[in-house]
XYZ file of C-alpha atoms in Angstrom:
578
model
C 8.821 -7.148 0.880
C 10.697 -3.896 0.440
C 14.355 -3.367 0.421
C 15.210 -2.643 4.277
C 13.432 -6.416 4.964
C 15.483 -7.978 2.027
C 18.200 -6.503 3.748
C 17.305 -7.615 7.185
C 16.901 -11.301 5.712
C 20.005 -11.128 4.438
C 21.778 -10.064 7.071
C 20.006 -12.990 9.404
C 21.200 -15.722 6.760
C 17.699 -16.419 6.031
C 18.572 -15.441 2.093
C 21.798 -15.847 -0.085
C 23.481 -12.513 -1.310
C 22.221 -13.865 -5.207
C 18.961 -14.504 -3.713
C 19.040 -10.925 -2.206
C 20.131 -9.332 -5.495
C 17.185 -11.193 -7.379
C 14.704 -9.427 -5.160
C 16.521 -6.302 -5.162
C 16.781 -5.827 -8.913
C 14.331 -3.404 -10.107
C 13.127 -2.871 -6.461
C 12.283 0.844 -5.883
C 11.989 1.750 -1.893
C 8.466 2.701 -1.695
C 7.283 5.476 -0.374
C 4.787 3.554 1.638
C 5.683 1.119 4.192
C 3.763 -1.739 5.786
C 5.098 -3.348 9.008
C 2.590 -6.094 10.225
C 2.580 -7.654 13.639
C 1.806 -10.797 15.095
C -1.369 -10.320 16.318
C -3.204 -8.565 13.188
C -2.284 -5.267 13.189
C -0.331 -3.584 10.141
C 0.836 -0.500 10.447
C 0.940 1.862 7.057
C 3.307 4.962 7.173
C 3.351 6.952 4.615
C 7.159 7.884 4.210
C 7.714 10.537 0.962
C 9.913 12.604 3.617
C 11.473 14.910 1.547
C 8.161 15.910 -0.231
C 6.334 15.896 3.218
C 4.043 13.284 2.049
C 2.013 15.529 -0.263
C -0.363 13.402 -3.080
C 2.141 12.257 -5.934
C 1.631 9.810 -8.432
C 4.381 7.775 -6.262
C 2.578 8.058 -3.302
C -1.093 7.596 -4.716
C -0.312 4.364 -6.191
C 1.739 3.285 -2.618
C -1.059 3.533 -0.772
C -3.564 2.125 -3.865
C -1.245 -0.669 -3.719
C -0.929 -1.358 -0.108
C -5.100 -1.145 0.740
C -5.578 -3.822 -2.072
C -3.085 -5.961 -0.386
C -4.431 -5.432 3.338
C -8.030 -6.552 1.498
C -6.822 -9.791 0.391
C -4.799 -10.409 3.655
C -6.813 -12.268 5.926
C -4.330 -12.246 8.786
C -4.768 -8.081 8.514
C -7.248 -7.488 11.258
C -6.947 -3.658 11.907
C -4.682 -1.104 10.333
C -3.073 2.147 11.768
C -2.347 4.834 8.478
C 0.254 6.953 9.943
C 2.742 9.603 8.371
C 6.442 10.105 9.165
C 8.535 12.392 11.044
C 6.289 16.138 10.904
C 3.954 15.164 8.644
C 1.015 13.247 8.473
C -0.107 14.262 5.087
C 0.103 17.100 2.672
C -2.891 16.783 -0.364
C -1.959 17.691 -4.060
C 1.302 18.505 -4.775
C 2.198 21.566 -7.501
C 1.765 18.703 -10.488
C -1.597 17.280 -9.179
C -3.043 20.801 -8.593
C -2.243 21.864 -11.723
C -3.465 18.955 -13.670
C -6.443 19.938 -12.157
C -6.174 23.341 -12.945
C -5.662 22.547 -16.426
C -8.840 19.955 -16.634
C -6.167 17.582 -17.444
C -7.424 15.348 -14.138
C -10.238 15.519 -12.137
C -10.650 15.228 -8.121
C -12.183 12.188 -8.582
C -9.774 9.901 -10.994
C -7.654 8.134 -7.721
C -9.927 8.503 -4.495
C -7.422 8.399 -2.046
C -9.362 9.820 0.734
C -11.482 6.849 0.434
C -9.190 3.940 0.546
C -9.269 4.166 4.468
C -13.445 3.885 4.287
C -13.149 1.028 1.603
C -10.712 -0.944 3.618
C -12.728 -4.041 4.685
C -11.392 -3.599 8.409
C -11.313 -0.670 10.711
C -8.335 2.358 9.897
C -6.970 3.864 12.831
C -5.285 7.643 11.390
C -2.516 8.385 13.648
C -1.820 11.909 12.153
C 1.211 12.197 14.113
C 2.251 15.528 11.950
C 0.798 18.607 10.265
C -2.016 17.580 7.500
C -3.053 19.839 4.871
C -5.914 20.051 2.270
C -6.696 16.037 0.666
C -4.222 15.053 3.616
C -6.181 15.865 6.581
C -9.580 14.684 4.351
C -7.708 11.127 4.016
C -7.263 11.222 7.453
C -10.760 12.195 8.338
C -11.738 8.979 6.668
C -10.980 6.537 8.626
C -12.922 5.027 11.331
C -11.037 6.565 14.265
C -9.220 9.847 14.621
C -5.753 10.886 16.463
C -4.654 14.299 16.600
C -1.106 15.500 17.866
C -2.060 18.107 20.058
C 1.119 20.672 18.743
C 0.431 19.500 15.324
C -0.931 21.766 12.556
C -4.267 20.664 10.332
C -5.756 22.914 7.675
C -8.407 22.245 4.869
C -7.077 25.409 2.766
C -8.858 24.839 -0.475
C -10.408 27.819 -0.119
C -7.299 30.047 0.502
C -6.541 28.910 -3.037
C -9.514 30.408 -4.076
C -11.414 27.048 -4.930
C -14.144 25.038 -3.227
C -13.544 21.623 -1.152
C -13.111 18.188 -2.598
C -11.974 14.792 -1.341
C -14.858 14.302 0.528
C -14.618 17.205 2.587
C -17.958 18.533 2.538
C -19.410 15.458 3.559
C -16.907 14.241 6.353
C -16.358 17.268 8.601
C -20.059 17.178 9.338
C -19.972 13.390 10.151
C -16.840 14.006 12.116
C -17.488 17.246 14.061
C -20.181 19.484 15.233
C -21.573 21.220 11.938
C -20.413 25.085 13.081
C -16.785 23.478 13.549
C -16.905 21.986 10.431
C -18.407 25.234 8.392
C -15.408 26.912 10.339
C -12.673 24.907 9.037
C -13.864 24.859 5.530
C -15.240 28.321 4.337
C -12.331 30.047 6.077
C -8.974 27.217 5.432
C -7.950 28.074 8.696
C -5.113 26.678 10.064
C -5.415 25.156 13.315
C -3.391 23.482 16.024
C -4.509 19.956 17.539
C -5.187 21.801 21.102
C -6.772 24.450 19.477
C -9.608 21.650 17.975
C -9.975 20.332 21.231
C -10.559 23.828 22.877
C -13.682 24.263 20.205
C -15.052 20.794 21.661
C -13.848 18.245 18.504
C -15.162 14.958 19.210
C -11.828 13.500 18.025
C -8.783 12.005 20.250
C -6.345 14.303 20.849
C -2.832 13.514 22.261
C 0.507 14.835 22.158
C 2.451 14.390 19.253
C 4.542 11.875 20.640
C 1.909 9.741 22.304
C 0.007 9.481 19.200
C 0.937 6.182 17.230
C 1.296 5.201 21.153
C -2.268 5.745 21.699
C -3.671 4.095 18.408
C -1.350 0.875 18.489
C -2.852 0.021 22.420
C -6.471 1.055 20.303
C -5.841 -1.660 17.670
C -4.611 -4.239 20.273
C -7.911 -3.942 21.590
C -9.855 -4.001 18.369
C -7.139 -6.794 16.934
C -9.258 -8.911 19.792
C -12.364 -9.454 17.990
C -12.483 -12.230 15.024
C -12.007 -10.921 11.325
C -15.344 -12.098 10.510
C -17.118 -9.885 12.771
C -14.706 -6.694 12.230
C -15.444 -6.978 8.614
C -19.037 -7.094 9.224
C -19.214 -4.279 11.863
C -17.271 -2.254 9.280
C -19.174 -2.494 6.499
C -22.025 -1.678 9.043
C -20.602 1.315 10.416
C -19.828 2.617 7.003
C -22.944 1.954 4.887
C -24.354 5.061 5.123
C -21.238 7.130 4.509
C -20.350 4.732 1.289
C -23.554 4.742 0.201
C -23.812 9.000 0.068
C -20.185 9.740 -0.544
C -20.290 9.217 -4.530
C -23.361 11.596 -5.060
C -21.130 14.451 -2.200
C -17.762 14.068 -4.495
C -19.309 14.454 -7.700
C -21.240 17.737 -6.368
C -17.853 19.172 -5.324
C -15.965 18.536 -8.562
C -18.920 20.452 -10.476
C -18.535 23.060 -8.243
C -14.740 22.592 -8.995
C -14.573 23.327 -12.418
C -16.305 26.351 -11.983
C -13.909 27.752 -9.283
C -10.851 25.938 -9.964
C -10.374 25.115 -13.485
C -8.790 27.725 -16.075
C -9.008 30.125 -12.790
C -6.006 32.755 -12.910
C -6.211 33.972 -9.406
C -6.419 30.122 -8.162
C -3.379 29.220 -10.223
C -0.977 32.242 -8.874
C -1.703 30.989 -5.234
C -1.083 27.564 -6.432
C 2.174 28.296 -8.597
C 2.922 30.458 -5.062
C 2.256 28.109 -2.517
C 5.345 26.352 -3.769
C 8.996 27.025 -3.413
C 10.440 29.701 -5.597
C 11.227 28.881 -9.158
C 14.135 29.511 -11.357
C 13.074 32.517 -13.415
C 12.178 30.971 -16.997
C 11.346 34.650 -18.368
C 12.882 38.203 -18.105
C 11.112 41.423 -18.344
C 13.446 43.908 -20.296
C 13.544 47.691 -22.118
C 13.428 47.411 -25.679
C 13.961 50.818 -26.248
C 15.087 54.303 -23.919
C 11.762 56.280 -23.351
C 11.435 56.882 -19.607
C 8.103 58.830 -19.821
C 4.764 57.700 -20.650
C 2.557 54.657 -20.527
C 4.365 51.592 -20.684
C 3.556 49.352 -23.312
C 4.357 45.706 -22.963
C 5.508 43.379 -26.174
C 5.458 39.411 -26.034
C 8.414 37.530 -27.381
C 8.452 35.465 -30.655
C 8.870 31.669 -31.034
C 12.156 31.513 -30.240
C 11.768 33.379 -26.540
C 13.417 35.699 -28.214
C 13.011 39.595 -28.742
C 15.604 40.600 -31.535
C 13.337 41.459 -34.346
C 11.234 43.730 -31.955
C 13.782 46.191 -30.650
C 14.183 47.623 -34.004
C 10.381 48.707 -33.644
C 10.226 49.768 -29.967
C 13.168 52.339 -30.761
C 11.171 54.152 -33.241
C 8.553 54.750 -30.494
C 7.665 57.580 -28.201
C 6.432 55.609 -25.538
C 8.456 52.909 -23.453
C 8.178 49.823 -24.294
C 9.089 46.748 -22.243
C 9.713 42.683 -24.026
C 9.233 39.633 -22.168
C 11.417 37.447 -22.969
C 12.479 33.631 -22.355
C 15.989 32.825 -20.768
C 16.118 29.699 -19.617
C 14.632 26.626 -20.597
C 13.998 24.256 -18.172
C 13.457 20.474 -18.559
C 9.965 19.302 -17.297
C 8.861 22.732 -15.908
C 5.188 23.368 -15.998
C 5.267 26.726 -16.798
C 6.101 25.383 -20.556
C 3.134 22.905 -20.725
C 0.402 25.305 -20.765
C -0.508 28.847 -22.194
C -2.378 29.733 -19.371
C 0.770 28.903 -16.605
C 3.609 30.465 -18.356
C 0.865 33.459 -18.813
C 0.343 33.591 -15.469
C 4.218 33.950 -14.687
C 4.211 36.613 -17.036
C 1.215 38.906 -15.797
C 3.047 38.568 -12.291
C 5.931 40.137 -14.063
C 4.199 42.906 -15.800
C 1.705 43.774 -12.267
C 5.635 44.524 -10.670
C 6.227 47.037 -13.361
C 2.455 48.640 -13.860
C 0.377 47.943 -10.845
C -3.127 48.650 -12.027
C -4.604 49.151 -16.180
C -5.537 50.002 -18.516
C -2.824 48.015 -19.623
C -0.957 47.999 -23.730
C 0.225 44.591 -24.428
C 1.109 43.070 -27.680
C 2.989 40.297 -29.136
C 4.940 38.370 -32.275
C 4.575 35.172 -33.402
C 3.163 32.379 -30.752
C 3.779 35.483 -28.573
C 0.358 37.317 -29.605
C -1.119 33.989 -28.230
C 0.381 34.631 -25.061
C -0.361 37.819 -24.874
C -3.679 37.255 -25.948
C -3.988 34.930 -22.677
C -2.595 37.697 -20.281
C -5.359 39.892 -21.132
C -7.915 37.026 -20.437
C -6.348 36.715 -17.155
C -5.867 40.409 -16.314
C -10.299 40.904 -16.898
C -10.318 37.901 -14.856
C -8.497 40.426 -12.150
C -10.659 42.542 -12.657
C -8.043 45.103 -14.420
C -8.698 47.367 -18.198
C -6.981 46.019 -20.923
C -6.661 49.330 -23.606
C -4.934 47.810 -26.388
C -3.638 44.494 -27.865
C -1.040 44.378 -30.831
C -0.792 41.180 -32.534
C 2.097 40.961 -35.352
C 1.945 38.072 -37.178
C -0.308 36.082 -34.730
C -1.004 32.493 -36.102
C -3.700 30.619 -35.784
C -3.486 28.549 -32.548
C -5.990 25.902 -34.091
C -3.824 25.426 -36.879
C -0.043 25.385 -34.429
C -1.716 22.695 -32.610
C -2.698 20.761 -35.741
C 1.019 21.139 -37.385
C 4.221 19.574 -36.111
C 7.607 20.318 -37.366
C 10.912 17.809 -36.964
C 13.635 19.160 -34.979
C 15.921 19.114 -38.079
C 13.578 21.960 -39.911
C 13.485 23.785 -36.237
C 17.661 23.871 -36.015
C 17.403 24.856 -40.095
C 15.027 27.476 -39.336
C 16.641 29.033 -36.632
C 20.445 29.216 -38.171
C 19.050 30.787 -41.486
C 16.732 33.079 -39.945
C 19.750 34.968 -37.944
C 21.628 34.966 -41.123
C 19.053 36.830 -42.598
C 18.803 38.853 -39.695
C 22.679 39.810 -40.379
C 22.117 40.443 -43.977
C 18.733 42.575 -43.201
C 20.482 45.446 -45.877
C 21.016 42.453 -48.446
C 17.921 40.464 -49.453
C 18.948 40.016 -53.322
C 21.946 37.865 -52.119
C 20.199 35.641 -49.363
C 20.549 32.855 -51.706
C 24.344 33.386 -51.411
C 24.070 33.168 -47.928
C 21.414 30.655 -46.684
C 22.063 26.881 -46.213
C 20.219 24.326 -47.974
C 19.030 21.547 -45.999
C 21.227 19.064 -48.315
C 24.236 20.558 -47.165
C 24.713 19.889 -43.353
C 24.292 16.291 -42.353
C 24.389 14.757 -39.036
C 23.397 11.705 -37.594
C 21.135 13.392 -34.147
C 20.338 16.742 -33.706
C 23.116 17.615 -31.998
C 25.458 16.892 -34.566
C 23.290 18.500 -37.134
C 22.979 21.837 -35.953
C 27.005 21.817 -34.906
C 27.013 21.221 -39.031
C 24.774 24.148 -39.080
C 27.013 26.722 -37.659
C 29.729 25.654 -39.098
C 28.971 26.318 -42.356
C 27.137 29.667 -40.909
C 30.061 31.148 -39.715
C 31.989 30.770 -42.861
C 28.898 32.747 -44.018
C 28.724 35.282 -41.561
C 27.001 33.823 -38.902
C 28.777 35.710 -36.399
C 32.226 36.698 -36.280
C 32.599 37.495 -32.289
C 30.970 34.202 -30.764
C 32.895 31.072 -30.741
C 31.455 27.752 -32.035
C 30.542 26.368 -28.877
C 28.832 29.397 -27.651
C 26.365 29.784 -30.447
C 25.968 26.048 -30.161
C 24.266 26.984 -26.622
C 22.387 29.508 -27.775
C 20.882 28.053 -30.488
C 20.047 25.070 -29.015
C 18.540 26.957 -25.619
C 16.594 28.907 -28.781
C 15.512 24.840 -30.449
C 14.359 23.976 -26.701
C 12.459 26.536 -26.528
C 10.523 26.585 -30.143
C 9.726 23.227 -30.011
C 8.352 23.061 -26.239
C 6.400 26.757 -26.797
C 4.624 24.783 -30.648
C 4.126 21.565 -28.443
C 2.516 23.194 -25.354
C -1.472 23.512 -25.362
C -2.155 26.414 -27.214
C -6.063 26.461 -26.793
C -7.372 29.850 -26.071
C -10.396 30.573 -24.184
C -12.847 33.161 -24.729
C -12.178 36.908 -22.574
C -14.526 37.452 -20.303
C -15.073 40.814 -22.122
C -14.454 40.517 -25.882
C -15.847 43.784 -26.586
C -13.767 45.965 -24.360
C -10.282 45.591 -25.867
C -9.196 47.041 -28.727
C -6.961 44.447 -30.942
C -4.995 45.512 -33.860
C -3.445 42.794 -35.931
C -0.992 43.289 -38.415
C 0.222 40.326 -40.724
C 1.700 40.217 -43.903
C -0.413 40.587 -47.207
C 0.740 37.477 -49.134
C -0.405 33.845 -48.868
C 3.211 32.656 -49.147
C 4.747 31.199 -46.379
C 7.884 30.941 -47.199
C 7.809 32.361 -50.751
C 10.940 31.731 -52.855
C 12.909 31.101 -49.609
C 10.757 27.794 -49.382
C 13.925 25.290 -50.014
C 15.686 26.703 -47.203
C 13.416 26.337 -44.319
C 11.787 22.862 -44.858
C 13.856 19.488 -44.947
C 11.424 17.165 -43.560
C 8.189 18.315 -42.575
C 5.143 20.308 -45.315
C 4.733 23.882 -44.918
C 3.573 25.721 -41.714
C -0.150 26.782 -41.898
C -0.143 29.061 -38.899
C -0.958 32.549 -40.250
C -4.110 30.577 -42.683
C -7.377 32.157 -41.684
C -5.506 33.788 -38.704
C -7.484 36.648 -39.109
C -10.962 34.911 -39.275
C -9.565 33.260 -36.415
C -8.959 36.733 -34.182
C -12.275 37.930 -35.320
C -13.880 35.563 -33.506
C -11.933 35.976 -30.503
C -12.843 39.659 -29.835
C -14.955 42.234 -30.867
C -13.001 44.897 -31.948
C -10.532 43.792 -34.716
C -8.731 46.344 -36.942
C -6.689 44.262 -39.606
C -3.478 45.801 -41.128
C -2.162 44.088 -43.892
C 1.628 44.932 -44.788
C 3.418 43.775 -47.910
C 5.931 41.014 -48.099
C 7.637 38.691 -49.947
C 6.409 35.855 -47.708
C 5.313 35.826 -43.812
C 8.177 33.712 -42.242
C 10.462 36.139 -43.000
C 8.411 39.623 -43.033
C 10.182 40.951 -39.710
C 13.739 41.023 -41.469
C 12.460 43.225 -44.243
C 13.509 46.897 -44.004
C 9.886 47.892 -46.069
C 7.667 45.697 -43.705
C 9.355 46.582 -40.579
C 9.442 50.499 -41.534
C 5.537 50.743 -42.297
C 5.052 48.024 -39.518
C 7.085 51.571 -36.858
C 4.303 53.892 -38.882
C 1.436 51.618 -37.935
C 2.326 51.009 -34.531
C 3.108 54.885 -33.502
C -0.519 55.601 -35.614
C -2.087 52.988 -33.059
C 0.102 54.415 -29.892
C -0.603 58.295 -30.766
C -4.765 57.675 -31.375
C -4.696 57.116 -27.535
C -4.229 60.061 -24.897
C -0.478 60.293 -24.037
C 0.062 60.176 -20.243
């Protein structure tokens, strides 16, 4: 029973109002509806109108739900699957496509298209609206076929740049004649219901309006026979299909992974295909050259680009930072290297069209930037040079987790020492101990935080509330950038960029700064075996080592940062100025 019926009863007396709220409690309106009639016909519609019935986990799990249910109902003769207002069905939506992007799922986990062909009575699709990719496949499923003749039905896998799945292989040809079928499914076409019948489809096709017309007078009919012999007909009928179908699907998801998985090109036409985003990321000057080969910096683990405009100035060449604005609860782009990669290459291709391309990056940012170049030789584009600074490990990120009390700490005192850059003898003046700001959330902790920071400089312009914001947008980010999956895969040409990675020369961390970075969590291992770790990434590795008095802090020392200007204008001016 779903919520308009409890209402209906209600209304009609049959229930009480406490009755009514009993049922309603906890009641969610589904996104599929069943409305059965007296004679044996139920009628499924599919109803996620404002997401135009595309395959989420709401509507997966609907329609799961609702073909177990018709299987146990032995009054259920016959069943019409139909969609709602335009649209009949849509496939994966942006978080199912990239799950599968990411190897996170796998085309064959749910099986929706075959719910219709597992049903133990005949499916009649009324596809009484548009049906794309899975959607039309789901459709193509069931035992009998309506088209809306000014409808619109595409299998456009390949216009994402991946091979069919869902079946569709396998269907088309038992559906249509085989050059119709090769049609639909090496080009992803879009076609029109009278266009279909114009190439001779061997499939009903009605107006739009006289579709769910047409199949409910085709299940009256069929609603004739007894149960008994429907189910047997159907399982019948459907032997063959069933018994080939497994073998089909398994053949498309290998061929899948190898065209859809980890696949840059594939996941800019799916990020694309979708509405515009809020911009997460920004790409911005660092420093005032106008002339000459851009070169392209990554931000550091903040999103931020402060310590890196210091260098860029020093340089002859222009140099552009990407960095991070705007967190964004749940967005995908912060889930995955690859994806926010992918948003960043679109950003750089707007400023330099074609390679060789410079790119470098700080922090978690050489990972990043590290991925665009993967992605760009995927494109078929030159990578020249990549500058790592103080690249970690991303094996070792992934294996460390810090609280979001030594994230807040780490973020105030760093930007005190970035305002006391000229004064590193009296840091311990300045910096806050992790003892001295209490709180009982994280909220309240890092107000603590700047409170005591402004009485020691913190900033003198910004109000309270303001750098509240922006360090907590700065928290958001660090601990969704360390938590995202870091895993790099190999370049599809390791020996034909050159990568220069500079790091600090000491082992220490956090050197004698230790007790003012860590209240709850042991030290970060990022930057162990880093270099190893780079080495093994790419061919060509030229390791700089720069001294320090420990690597967390390296950036904010005048000596590092000013032989850290010579090394990078050494690496600039060994290639040909253009």
């Amino acid at each position: 029973m779903n919520v308009r019926q409890v209402l209906e009863q209600l209304k009609e007396g049959k229930i009480t109002q406490e009755e009514a709220v009993l049922l309603l409690k906890d009641m969610k309106e589904s996104v599929v509806k069943t409305t059965q009639y007296n004679n044996g016909v139920v009628l499924v519609e599919m109803a996620d109108v404002q997401n135009k019935n595309m395959f989420s986990k709401e509507l997966i799990t609907g329609l799961i739900r609702t073909f177990e249910e018709i299987n146990q109902n032995d009054s259920c003769k016959v069943v019409i699957l139909a969609g709602s207002r335009n649209y009949f069905a849509c496939g994966g939506n942006e978080e199912g496509l990239l799950e599968l992007y990411n190897g996170t799922a796998k085309m064959t986990d749910f099986g929706v298209y075959e719910l219709p062909l597992k049903c133990r009575v005949p499916v009649i699709a009324a596809m009484n609206g548009h049906a794309i990719g899975g959607g039309w496949c789901l459709g193509m499923f069931c035992d009998f076929v309506l088209l809306g003749s000014e409808c619109s039905y595409t299998c456009n896998h390949m216009r994402y740049g991946f091979t069919p799945g869902d079946g569709a292989t396998f269907i088309f040809k038992e559906k249509m004649d085989i050059n119709v079928a090769q049609e639909i499914l090496y080009t992803g076409k879009t076609y029109k219901g009278f266009q279909l019948a114009e190439k001779g489809v061997s499939l009903t096709i009605v107006s739009k309006k006289e579709v769910l017309t047409e199949a409910k007078a085709l299940a009256d009919e069929i609603a004739q026979a007894p149960l008994k012999s429907l189910i047997l007909l159907k399982e019948h009928m459907t032997q063959e299909i069933r018994e080939k179908l497994d073998q089909v699907v398994e053949k498309e998801w290998e061929n899948q992974k190898k065209t859809l998985s980890n696949n840059p090109i594939v996941l800019k036409n799916i990020l694309g295909a979708f509405d515009a985003k809020e911009p997460i990321s920004q790409l911005v000057p660092l420093n005032s050259v106008k002339k000459g080969k851009p070169i392209f910096w990554i931000h550091g683990d903040e999103g931020e680009l402060d310590s890196l405009y210091s260098i860029a100035k020093e340089l002859e060449y222009p140099v552009y930072g990407l960095r991070i604005v705007k967190y964004i609860e749940h967005e995908p782009r912060f889930t995955n290297i690859q994806i926010l990669a992918c948003d960043y290459v679109e950003q750089i291709k707007k400023k330099q069209s074609k390679g060789p391309y410079r790119l470098g990056g700080y922090s978690i940012g050489g990972l990043i930037a590290y991925e665009i170049v993967r992605q760009l030789q995927m494109q078929g584009e030159e990578v020249d040079t990549l500058l790592l600074i103080q690249a970690p490990n991303a094996e070792k990120i992934m294996e460390s987790r810090k609280s979001d009390y030594d994230f807040l700490l780490q973020g105030v005192n760093r930007t005190l020492i970035g305002r006391n850059q000229e004064n590193q003898n009296e840091l311990s003046q300045v910096l806050i101990k992790p003892d001295e700001a209490t709180g009982e959330d994280s909220e309240s902790y890092l107000a603590r935080l700047i409170e005591i920071g402004k009485e020691r400089g913190l900033s003198l312009s910004i109000s309270e509330g303001e750098l509240w914001d922006m360090f907590w947008q700065r928290f958001q980010i660090k601990k969704h950038l360390f938590e995202m999956i870091l895993k790099l895969l190999p370049l599809p040409h390791p020996n034909m960029v050159n990568c220069y990675y500079c790091t600090s020369s000491t082992e220490e961390y956090y050197g004698a700064l230790e007790s003012y970075f860590m209240r709850d969590t042991p030290i970060q291992l990022g930057l162990m075996d880093a270099d190893k770790y780079w080495n093994e990434l790419m061919d060509k590795v030229v390791t700089k080592e720069i001294a320090a008095t420990n690597q967390f802090t390296a950036m904010y020392e005048p000596q590092f940062r000013e032989q850290l200007i010579q090394y990078c204008s050494e690496v600039y001016n060994s290639q040909k100025k253009e």
